[in-house]
mmCIF file of C-alpha atoms in Angstrom:
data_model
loop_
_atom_site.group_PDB
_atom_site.id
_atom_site.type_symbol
_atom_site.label_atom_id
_atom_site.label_comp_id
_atom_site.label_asym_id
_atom_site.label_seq_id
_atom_site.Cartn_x
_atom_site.Cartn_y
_atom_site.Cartn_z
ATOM 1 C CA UNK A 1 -14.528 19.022 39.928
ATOM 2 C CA UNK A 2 -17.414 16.839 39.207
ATOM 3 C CA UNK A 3 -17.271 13.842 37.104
ATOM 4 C CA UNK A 4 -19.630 11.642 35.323
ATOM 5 C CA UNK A 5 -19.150 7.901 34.933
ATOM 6 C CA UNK A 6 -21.486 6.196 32.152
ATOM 7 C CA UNK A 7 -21.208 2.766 30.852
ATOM 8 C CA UNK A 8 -18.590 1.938 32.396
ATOM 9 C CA UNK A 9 -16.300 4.586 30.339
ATOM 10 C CA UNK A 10 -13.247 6.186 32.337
ATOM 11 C CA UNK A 11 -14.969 9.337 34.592
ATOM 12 C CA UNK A 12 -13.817 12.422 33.123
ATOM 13 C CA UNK A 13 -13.795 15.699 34.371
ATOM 14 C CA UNK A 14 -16.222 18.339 33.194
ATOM 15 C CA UNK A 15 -14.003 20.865 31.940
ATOM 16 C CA UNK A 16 -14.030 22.990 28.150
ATOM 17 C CA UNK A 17 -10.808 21.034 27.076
ATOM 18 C CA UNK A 18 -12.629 17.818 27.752
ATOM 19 C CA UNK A 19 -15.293 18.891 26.001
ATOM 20 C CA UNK A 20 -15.794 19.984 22.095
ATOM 21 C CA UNK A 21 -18.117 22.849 21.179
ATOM 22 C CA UNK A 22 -19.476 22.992 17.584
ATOM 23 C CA UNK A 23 -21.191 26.303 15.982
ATOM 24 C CA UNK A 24 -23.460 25.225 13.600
ATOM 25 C CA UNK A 25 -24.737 27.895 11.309
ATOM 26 C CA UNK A 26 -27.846 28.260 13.331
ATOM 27 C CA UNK A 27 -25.797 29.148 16.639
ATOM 28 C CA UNK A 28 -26.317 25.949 18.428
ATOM 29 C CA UNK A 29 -23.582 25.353 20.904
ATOM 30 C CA UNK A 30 -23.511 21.397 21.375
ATOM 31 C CA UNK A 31 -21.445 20.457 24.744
ATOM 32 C CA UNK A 32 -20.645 16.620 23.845
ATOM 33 C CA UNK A 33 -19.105 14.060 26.412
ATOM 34 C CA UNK A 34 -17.150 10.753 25.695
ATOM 35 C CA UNK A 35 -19.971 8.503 24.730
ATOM 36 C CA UNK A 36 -20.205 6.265 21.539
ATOM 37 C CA UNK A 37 -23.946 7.552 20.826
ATOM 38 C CA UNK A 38 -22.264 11.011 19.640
ATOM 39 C CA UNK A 39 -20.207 9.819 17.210
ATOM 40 C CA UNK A 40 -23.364 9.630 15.246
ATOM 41 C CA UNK A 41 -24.346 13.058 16.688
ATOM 42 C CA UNK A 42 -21.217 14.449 15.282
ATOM 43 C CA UNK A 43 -22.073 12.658 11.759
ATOM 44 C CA UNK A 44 -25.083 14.405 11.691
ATOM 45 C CA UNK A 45 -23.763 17.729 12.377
ATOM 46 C CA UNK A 46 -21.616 17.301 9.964
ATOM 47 C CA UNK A 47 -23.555 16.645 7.674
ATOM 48 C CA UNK A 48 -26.390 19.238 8.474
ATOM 49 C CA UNK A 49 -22.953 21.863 8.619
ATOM 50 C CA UNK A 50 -21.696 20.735 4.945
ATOM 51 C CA UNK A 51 -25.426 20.884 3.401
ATOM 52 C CA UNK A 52 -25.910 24.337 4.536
ATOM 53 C CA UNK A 53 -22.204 25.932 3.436
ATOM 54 C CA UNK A 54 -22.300 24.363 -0.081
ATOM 55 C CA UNK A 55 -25.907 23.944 -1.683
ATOM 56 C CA UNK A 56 -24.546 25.103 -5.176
ATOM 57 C CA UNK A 57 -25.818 24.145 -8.633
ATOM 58 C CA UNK A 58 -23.090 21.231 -9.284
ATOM 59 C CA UNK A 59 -23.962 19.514 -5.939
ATOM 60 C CA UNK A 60 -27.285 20.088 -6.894
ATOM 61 C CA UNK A 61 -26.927 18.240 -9.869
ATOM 62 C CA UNK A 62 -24.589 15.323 -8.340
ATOM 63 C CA UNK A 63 -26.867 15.150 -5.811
ATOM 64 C CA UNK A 64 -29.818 14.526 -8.290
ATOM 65 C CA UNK A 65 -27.934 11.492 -10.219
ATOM 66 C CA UNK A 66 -27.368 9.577 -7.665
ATOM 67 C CA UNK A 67 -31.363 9.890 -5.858
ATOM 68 C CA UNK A 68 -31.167 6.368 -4.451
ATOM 69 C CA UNK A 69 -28.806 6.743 -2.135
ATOM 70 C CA UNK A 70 -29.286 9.410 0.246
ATOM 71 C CA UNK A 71 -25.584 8.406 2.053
ATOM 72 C CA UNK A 72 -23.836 8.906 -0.927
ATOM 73 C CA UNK A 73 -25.566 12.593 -1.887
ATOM 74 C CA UNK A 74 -24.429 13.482 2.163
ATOM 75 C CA UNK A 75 -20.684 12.138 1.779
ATOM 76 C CA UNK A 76 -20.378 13.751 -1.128
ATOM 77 C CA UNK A 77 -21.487 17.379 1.027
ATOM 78 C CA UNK A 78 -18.860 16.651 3.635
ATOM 79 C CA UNK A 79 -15.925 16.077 0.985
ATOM 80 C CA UNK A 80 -16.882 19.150 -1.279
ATOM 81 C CA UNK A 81 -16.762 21.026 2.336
ATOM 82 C CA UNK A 82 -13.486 19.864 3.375
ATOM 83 C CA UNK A 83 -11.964 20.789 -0.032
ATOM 84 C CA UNK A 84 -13.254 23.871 -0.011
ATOM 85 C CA UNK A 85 -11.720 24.824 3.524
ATOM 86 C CA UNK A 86 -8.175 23.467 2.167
ATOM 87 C CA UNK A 87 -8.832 25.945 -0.904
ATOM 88 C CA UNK A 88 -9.470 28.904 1.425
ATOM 89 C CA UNK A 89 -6.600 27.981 3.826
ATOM 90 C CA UNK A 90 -4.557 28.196 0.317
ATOM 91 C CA UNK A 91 -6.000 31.087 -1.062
ATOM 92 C CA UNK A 92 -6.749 33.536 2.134
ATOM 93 C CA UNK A 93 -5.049 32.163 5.095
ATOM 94 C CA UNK A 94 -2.741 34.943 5.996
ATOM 95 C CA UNK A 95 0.341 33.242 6.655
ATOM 96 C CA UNK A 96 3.537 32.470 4.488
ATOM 97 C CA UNK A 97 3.664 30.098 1.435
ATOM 98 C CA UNK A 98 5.784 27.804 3.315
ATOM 99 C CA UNK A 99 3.391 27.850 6.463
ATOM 100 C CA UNK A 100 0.177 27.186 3.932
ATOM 101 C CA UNK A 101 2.363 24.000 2.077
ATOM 102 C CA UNK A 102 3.165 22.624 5.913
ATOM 103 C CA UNK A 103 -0.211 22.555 6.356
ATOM 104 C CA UNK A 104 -1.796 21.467 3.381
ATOM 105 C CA UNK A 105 1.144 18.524 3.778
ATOM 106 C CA UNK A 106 -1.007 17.700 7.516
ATOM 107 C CA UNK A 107 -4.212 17.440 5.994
ATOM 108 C CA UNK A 108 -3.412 15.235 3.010
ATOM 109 C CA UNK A 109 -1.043 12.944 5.439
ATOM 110 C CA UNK A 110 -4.340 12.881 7.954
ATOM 111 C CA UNK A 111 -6.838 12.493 4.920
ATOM 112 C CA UNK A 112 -4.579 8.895 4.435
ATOM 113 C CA UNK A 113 -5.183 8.191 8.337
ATOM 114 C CA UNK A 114 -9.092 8.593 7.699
ATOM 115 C CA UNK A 115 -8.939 5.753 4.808
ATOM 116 C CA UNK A 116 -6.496 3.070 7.131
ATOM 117 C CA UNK A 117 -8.305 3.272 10.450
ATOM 118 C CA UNK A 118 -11.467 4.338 12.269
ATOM 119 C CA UNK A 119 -10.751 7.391 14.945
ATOM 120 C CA UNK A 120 -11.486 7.039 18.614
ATOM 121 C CA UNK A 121 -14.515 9.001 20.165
ATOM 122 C CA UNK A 122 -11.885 11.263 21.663
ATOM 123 C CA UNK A 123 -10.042 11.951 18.521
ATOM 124 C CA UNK A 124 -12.953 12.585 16.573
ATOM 125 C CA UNK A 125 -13.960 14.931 19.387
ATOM 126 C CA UNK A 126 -10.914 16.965 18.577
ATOM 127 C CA UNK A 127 -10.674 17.565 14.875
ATOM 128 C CA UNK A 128 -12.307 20.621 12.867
ATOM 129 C CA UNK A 129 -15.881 20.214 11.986
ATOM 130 C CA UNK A 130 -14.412 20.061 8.404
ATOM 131 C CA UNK A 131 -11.744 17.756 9.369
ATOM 132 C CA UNK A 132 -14.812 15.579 10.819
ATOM 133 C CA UNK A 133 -16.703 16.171 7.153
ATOM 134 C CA UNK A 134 -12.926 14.544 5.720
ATOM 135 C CA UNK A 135 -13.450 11.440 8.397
ATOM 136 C CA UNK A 136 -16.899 10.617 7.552
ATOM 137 C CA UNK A 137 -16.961 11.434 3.766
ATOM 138 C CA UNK A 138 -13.893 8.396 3.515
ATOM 139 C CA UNK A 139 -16.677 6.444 5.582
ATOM 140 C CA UNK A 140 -19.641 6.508 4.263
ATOM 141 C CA UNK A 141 -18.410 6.775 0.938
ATOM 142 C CA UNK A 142 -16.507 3.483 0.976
ATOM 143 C CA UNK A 143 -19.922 2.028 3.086
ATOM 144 C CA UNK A 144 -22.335 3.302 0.402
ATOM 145 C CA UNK A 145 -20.531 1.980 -2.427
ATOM 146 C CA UNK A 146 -20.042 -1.312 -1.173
ATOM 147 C CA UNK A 147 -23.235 -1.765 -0.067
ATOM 148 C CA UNK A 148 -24.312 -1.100 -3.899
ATOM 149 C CA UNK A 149 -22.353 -3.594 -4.981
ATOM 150 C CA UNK A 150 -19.248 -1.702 -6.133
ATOM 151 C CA UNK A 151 -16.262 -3.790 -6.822
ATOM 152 C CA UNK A 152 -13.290 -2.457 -3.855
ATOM 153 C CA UNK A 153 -11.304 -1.591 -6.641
ATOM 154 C CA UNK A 154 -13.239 0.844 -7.880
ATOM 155 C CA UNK A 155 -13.927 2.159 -4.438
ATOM 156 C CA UNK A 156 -9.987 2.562 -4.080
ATOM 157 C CA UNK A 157 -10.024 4.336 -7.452
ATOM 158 C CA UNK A 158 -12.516 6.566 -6.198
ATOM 159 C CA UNK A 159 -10.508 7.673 -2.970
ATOM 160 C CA UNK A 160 -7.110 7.934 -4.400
ATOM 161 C CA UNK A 161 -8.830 10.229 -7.075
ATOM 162 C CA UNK A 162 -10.550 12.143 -3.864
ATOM 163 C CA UNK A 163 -6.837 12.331 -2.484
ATOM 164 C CA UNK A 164 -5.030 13.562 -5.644
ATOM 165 C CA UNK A 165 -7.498 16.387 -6.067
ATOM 166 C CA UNK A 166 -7.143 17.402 -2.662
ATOM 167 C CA UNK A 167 -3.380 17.521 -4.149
ATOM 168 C CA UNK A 168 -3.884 19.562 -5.891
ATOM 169 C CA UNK A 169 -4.554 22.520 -3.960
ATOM 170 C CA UNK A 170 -0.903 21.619 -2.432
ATOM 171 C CA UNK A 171 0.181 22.272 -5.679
ATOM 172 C CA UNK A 172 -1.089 24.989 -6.823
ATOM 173 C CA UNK A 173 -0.177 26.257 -3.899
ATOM 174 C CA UNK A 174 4.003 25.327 -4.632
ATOM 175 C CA UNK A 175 3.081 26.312 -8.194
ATOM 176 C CA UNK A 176 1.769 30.629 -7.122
ATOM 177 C CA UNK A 177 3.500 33.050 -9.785
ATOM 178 C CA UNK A 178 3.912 30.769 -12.432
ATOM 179 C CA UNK A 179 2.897 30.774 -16.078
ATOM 180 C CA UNK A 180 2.623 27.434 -17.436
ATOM 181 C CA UNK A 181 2.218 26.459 -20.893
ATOM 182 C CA UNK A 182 -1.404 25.051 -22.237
ATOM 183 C CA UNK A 183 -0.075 21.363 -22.095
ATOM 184 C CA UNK A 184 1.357 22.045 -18.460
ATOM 185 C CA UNK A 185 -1.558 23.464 -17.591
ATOM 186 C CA UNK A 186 -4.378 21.556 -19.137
ATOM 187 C CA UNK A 187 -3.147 17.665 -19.198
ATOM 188 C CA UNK A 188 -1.113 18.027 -15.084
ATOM 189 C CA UNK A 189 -2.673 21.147 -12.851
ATOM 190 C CA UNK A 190 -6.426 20.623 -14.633
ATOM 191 C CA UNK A 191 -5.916 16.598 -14.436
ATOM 192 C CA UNK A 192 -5.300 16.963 -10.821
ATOM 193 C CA UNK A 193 -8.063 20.068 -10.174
ATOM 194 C CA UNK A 194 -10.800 18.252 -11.707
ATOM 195 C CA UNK A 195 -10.383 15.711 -13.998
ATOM 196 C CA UNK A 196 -9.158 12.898 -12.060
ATOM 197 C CA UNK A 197 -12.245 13.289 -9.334
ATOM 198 C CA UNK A 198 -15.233 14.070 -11.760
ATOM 199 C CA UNK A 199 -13.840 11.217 -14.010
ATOM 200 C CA UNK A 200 -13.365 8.929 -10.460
ATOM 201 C CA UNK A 201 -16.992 10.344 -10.378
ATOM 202 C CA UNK A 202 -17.924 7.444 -13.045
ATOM 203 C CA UNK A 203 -17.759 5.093 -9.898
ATOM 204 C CA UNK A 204 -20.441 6.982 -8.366
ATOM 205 C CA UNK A 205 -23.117 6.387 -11.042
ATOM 206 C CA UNK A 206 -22.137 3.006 -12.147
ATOM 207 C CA UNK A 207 -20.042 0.547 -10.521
ATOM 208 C CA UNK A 208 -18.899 -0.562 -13.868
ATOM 209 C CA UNK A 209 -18.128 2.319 -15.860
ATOM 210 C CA UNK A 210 -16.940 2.411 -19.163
ATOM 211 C CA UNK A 211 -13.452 4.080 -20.157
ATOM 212 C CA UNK A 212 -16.132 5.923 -22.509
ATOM 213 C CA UNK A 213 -18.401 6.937 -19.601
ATOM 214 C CA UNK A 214 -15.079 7.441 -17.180
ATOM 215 C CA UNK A 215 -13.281 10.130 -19.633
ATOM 216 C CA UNK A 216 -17.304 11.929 -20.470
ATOM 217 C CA UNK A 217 -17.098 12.421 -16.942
ATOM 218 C CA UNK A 218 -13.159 13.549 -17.054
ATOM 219 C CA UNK A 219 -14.343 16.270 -19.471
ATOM 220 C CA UNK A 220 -17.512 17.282 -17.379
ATOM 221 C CA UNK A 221 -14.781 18.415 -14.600
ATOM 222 C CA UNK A 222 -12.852 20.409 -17.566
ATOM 223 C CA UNK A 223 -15.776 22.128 -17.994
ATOM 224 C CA UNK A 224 -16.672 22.715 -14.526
ATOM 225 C CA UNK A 225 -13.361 24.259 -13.739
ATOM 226 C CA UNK A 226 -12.894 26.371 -16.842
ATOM 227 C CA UNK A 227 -16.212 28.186 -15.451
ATOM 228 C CA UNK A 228 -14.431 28.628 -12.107
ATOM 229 C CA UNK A 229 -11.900 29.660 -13.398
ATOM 230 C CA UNK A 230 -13.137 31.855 -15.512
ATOM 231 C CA UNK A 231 -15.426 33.780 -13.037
ATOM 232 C CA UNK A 232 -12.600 34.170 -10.033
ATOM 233 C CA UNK A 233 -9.526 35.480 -12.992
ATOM 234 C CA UNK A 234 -9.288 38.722 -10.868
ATOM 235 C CA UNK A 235 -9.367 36.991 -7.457
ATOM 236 C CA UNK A 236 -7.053 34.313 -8.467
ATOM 237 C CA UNK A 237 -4.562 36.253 -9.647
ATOM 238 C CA UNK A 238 -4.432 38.346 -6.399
ATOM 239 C CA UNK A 239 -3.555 34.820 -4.910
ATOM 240 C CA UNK A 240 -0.966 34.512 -6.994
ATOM 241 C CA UNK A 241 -2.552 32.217 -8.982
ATOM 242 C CA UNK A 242 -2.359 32.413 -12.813
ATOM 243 C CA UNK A 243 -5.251 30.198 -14.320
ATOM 244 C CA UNK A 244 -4.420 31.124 -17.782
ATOM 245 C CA UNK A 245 -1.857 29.521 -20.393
ATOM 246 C CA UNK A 246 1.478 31.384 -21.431
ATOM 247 C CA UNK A 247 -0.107 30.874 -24.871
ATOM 248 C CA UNK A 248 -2.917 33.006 -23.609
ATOM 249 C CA UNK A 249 -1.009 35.163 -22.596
ATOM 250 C CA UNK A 250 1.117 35.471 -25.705
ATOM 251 C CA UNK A 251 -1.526 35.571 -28.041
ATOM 252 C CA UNK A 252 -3.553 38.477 -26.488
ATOM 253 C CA UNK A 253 -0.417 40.324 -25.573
ATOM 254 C CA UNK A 254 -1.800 40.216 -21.798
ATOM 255 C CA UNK A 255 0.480 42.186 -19.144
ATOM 256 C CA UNK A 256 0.224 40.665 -16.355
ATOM 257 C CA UNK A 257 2.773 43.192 -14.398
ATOM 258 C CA UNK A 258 0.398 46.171 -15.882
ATOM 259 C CA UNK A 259 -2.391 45.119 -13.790
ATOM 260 C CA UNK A 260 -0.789 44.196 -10.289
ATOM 261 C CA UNK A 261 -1.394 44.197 -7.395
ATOM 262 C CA UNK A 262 -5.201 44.642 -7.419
ATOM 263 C CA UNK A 263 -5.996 43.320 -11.184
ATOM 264 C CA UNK A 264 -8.666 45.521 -11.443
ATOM 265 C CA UNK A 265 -9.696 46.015 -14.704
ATOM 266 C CA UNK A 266 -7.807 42.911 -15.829
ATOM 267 C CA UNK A 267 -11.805 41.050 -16.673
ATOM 268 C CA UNK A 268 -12.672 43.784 -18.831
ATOM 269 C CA UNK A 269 -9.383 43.979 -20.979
ATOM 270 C CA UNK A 270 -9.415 39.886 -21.388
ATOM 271 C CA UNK A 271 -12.833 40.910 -22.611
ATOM 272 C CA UNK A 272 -11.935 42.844 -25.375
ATOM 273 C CA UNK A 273 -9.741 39.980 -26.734
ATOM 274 C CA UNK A 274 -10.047 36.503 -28.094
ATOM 275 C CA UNK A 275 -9.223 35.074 -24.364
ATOM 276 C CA UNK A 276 -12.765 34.187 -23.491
ATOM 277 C CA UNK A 277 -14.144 33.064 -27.210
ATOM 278 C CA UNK A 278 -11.016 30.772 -26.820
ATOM 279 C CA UNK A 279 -12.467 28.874 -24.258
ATOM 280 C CA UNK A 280 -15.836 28.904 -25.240
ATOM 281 C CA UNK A 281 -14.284 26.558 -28.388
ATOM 282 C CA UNK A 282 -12.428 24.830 -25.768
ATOM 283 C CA UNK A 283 -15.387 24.456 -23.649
ATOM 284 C CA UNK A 284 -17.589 23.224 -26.896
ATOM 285 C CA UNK A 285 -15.145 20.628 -28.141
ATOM 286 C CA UNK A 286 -15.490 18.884 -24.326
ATOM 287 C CA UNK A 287 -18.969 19.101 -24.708
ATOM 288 C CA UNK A 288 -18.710 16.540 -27.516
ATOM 289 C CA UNK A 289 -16.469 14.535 -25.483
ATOM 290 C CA UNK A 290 -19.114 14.111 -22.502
ATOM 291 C CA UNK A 291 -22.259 14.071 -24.870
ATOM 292 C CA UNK A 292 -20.532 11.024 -26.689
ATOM 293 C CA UNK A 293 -19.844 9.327 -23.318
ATOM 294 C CA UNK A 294 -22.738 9.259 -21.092
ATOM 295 C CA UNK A 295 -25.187 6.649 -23.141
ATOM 296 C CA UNK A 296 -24.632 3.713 -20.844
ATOM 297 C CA UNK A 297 -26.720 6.647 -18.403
ATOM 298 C CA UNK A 298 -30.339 6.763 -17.777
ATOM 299 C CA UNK A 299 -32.248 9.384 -19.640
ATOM 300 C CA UNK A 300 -32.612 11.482 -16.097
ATOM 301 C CA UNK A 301 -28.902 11.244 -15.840
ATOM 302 C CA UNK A 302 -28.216 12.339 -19.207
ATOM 303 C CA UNK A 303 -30.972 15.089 -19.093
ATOM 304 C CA UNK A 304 -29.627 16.696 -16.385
ATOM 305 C CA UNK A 305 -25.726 16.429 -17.275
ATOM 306 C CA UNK A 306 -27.300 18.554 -20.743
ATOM 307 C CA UNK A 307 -29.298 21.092 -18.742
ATOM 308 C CA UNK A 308 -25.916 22.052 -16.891
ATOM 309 C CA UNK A 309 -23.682 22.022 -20.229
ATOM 310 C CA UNK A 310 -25.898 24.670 -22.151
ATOM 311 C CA UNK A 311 -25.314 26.747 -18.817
ATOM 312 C CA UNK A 312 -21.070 25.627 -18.447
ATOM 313 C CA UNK A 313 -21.067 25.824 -22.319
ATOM 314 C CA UNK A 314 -22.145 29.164 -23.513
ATOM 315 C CA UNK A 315 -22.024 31.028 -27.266
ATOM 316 C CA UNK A 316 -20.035 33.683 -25.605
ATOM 317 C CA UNK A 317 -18.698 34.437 -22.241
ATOM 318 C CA UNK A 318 -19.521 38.104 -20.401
ATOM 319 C CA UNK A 319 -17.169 39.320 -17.724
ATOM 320 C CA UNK A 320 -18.872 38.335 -14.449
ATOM 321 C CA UNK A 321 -20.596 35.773 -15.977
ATOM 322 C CA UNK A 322 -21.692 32.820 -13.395
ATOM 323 C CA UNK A 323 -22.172 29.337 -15.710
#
């Protein structure tokens, strides 16, 4: 077998398992060898991979606040990708609950390996592409920051908020086929889905955020995920998920039972209730929260943060709806 010896790195045979091939979305088969220079090769990719999956309006608009730093708009690609491949794992991985949890488990457990030490070529080499987009979002997150100026504190806060989201999906996972109550619901599985990462998100605009600018930014997340929420109801609920309060339920007499397995129809019957002008009130009384908060921000910031809450924060709410 023929072997290649380069810089005075070990010879290694030429063989697939001592290789790594990664499918970009453009087809592109990369063969890479054990050689430093491809660790930023595989950074790249990465990156190029995560840009092209998830180019949706809220990166979009992260993306836009923080214009000076292009490192920062690229790590925060690569950790929206890796999420989302732990929420799909959760939510269509066809395996049992307990097989999901064990894995979920893995990634959060390696998620604390990429923040306490840098991987070998080798290692790198042999993770996921998304699992790479986890490794290099801890980096150059943590880089970028500090280069700003960012106290390591705040950095810390930042990543430990990162971690607890990714939590999150762990639990909601343990959590399938149960109806919590609103304060359950809003102030432990919502804290943990979005508020403690798009409030974390404070970091990433300022390094010294207020507590007014850090809970704006809570309540930004709120209102992100109640739109998720809102639009997947049908899909969720096939997942055994239930992203809607006992109260909810109570109040507009919903039978849950009556629309299993499928849920079809389930949209059109919250429709005809006071389930979605419910959380349009909901979603306008965290609109004050965030519009009180962000003043500290420059008038792009707050311009932008305004153009997406008239879309998140609607008069009324239509099934299908995408805000």
């Amino acid at each position: 077998m023929e072997t290649i010896s380069q810089n005075g790195v070990k010879p290694v045979s030429i063989h697939p398992e001592n290789t790594i091939r990664i499918k970009n979305p453009w087809s592109l088969t990369v063969y890479m060898m054990y050689d430093d220079r491809y660790i930023n090769e595989l950074h790249d990719l990465a990156v190029s991979y995560a840009r092209r999956m998830y180019s949706n309006y809220i990166l979009g608009i992260a993306g836009s606040m923080i214009s000076d730093s292009e490192e920062l708009r690229n790590a925060l690609y690569m950790g929206f990708t890796y999420m989302r491949w732990l929420d799909n794992i959760a939510d269509e991985f066809p395996a049992p609950r307990e097989e999901k949890i064990r894995m979920l488990r893995d990634q959060i457990a390696f998620l604390q390996e990429c923040r306490e030490r840098d991987f070998s070529r080798v290692e790198l080499y042999n993770l996921h592409v998304e699992e790479r987009c986890a490794y290099f979002f801890v980096r150059d997150i943590a880089h970028a920051l500090e280069k700003r100026g960012s106290p390591s504190e705040n950095i810390d806060a930042y990543l430990n908020s990162y971690i607890l989201m990714i939590q999150s999906i762990l639990q909601d996972t343990v959590n399938q086929g149960r109806l919590m109550r609103a304060k359950e619901f809003y102030e432990q599985v919502y804290w943990l889905k979005a508020g403690v990462l798009f409030g974390a998100s404070a970091y990433i605009l300022k390094n010294e955020p207020s507590d007014k600018l850090l809970r704006a930014c809570k309540y930004f997340g709120y209102i992100w995920q109640v739109n998720n929420d809102n639009l997947d109801i049908q899909e969720d609920l096939q997942n055994g998920i239930i992203n809607m309060t006992y109260e909810e339920v109570k109040k507009n007499s919903i039978d849950l039972d009556a629309f299993a397995p499928t849920y079809d129809g389930i949209v059109e019957y919250l429709a005809q209730t006071s389930f979605f002008d419910d959380r349009v009130r909901l979603l306008k009384k965290w609109r004050r929260y965030v519009e009180e908060g962000i003043d500290e921000l420059g008038i792009t910031h707050r311009m932008l943060i305004r153009k997406y809450l008239d879309r998140a924060c609607p008069d009324s709410f239509s099934p299908g709806d995408m805000h």
